[in-house]
Tab-separated table of C-alpha atoms in Angstrom:
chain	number	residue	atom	x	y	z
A	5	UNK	CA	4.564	-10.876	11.919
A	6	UNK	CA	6.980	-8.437	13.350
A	7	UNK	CA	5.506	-5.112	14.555
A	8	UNK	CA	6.848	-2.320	13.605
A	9	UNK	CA	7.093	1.183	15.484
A	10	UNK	CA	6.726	3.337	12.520
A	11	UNK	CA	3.027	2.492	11.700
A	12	UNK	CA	0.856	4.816	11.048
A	13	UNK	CA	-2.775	5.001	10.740
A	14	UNK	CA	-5.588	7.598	9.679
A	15	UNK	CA	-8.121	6.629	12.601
A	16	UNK	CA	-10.621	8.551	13.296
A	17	UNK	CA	-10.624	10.495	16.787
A	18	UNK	CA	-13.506	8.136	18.696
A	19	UNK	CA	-10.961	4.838	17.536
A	20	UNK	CA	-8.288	6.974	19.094
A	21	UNK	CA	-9.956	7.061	22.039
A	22	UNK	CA	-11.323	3.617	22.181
A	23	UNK	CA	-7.635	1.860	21.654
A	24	UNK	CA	-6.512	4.235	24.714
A	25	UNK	CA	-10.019	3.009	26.685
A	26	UNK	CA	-8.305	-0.696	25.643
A	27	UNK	CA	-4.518	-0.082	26.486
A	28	UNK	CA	-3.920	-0.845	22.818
A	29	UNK	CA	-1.225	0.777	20.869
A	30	UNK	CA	-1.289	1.625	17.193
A	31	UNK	CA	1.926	-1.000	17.333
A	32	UNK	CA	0.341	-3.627	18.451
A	33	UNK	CA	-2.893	-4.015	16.033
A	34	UNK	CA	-1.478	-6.513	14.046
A	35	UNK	CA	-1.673	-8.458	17.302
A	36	UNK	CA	-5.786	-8.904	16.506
A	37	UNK	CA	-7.569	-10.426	13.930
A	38	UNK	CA	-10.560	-8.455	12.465
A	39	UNK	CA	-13.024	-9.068	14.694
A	40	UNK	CA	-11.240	-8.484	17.307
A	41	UNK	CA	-10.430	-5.082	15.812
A	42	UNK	CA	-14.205	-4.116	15.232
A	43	UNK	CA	-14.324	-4.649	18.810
A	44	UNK	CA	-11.528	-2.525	20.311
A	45	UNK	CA	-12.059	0.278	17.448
A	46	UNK	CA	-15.731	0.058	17.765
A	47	UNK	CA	-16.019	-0.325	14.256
A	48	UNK	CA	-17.383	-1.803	11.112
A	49	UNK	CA	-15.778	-5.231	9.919
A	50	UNK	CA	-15.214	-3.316	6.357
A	51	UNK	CA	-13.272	-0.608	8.321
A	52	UNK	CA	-11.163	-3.261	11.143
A	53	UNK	CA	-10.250	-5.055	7.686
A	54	UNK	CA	-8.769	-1.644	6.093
A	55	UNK	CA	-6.833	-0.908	9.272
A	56	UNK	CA	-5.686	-4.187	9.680
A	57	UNK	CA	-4.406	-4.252	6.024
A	58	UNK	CA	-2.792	-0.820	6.425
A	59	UNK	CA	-0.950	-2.588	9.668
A	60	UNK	CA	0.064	-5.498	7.574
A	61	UNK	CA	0.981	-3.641	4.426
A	62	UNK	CA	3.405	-1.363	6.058
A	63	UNK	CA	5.607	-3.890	7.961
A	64	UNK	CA	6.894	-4.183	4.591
A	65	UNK	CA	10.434	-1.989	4.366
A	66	UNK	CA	10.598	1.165	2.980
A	67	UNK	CA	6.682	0.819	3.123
A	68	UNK	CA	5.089	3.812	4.487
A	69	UNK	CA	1.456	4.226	4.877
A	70	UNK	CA	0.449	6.052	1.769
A	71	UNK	CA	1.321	2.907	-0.449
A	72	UNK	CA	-0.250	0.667	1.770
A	73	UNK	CA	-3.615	3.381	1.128
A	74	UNK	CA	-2.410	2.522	-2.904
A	75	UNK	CA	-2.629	-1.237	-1.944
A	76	UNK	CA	-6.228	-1.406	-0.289
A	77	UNK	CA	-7.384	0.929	-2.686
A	78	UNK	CA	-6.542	-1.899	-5.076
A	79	UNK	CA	-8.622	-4.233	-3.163
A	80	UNK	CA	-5.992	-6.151	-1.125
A	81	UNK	CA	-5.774	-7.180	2.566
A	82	UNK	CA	-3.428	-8.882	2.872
A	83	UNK	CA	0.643	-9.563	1.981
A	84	UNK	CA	-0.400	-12.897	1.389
A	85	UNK	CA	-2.680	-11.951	-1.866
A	86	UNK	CA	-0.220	-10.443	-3.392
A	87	UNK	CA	1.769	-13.435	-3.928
A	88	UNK	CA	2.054	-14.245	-7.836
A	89	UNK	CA	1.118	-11.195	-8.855
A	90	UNK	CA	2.775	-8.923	-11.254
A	91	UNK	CA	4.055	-5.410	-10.183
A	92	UNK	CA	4.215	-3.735	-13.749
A	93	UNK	CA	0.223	-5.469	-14.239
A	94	UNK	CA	-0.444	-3.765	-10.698
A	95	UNK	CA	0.839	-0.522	-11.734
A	96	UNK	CA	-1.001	-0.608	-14.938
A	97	UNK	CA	-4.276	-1.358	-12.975
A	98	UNK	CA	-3.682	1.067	-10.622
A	99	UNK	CA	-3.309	4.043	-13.110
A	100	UNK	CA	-6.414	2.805	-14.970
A	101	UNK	CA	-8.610	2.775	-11.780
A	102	UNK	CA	-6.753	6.596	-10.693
A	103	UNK	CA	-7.381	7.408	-14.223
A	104	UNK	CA	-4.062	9.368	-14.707
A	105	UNK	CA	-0.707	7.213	-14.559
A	106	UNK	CA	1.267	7.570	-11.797
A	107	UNK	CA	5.164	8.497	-10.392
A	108	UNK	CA	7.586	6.052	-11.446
A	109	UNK	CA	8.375	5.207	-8.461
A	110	UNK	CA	5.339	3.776	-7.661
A	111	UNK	CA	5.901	0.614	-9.890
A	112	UNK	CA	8.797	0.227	-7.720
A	113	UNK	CA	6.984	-0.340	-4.432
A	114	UNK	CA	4.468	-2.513	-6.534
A	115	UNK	CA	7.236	-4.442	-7.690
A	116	UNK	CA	8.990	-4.457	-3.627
A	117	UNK	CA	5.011	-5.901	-2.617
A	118	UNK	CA	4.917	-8.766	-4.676
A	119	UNK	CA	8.584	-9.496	-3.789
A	120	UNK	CA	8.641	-9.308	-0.467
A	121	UNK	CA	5.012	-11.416	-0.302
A	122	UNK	CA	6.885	-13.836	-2.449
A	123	UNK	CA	10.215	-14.112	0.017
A	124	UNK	CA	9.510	-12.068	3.001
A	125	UNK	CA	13.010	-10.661	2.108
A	126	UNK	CA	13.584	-7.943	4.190
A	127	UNK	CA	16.792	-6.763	2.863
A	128	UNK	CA	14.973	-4.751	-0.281
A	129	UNK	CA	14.158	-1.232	-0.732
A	130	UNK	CA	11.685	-0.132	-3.242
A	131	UNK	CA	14.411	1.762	-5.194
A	132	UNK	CA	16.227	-1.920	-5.673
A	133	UNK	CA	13.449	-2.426	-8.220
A	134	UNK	CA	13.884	0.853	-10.137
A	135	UNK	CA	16.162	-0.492	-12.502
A	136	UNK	CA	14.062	-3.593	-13.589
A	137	UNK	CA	11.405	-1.252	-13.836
A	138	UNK	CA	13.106	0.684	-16.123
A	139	UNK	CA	14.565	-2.718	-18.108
A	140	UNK	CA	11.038	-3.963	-18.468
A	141	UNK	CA	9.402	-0.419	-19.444
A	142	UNK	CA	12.119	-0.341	-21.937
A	143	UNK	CA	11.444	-3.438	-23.131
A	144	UNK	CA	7.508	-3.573	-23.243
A	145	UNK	CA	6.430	0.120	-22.726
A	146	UNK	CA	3.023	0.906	-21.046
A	147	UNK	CA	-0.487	-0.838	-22.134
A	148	UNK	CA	-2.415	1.534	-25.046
A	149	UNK	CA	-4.903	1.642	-22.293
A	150	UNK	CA	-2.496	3.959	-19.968
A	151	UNK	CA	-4.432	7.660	-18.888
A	152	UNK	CA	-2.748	10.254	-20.507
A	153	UNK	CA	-2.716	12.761	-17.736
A	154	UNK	CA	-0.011	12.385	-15.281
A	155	UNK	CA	0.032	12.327	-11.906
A	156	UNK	CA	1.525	15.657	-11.355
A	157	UNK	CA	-1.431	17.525	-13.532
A	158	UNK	CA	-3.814	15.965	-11.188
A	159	UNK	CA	-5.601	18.277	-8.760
A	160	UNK	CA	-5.982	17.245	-5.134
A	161	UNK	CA	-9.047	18.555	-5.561
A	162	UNK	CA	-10.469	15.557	-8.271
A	163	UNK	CA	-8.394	12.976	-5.659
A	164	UNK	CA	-6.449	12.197	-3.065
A	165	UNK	CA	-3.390	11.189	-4.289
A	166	UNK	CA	-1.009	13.708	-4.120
A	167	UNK	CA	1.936	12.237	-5.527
């Protein structure tokens, strides 16, 4: 897997300071496997496996570290699980387990995951997907199940997301 420059990741200050004690750059963490990453972040395996993920999820393009939160939040690892899975199902899964439904554009990158895990076609952007977003939405709608608040009536006080 290529690294990417760009990567970013919310570590805490004492796995700041105990990649610098290693000579490891943020870069370069997709470089370790996940025990090697409890190691040099002095962390839990749970925690080496979410930063790991977030490394993975954002060599991805157009793939910035907020979505790759959305993706581990979801309960994947890996680029690799997300192959044959659905983006609109993802989206709708997603919203249920936020409880309010979500930007648009957030299907998009769903739908850019799964393609990209499929292919590892670089050349897409999420907002190539927007219009078969909007084709299929058109065509099938949301599930009944879909909150009814949307993600711009959402406090970031009752969660994180701030989209």
């Amino acid at each position: 897997m290529k690294p990417k420059s760009t990567i970013k990741q919310p570590l805490h200050e004492s796995e700041k300071a105990s990649l610098r004690k290693h000579k490891v750059r943020i870069s370069e963490l997709l470089n370790y496997a996940v025990d090697e990453l409890e190691v040099l972040l002095d962390a839990t395996h749970e925690r080496a496996k979410e930063i790991r993920a977030l490394s993975e999820f954002q060599t991805i393009p157009s793939v910035g570290l907020k979505f790759a939160e959305d993706l581990v939040f979801l309960g994947y690892y890996s680029i690799d699980e997300l192959k044959g899975k659905d983006g609109a199902q993802l989206t709708n899964d997603y919203e249920l387990k936020k409880g309010f439904w979500t930007d648009p554009c957030v299907e998009d990158q769903f739908r850019l995951a799964v393609h990209y895990a499929a292919t590892h076609d670089s050349t897409k952007k999420w907002w190539d997907f927007t219009e078969e977003r909007k084709r299929y939405r058109h065509e099938y709608g949301y599930p009944a199940s879909r909150p009814s608040t949307p993600w711009h009536e959402v406090t970031p006080i009752n969660t994180k997301d701030k989209r």
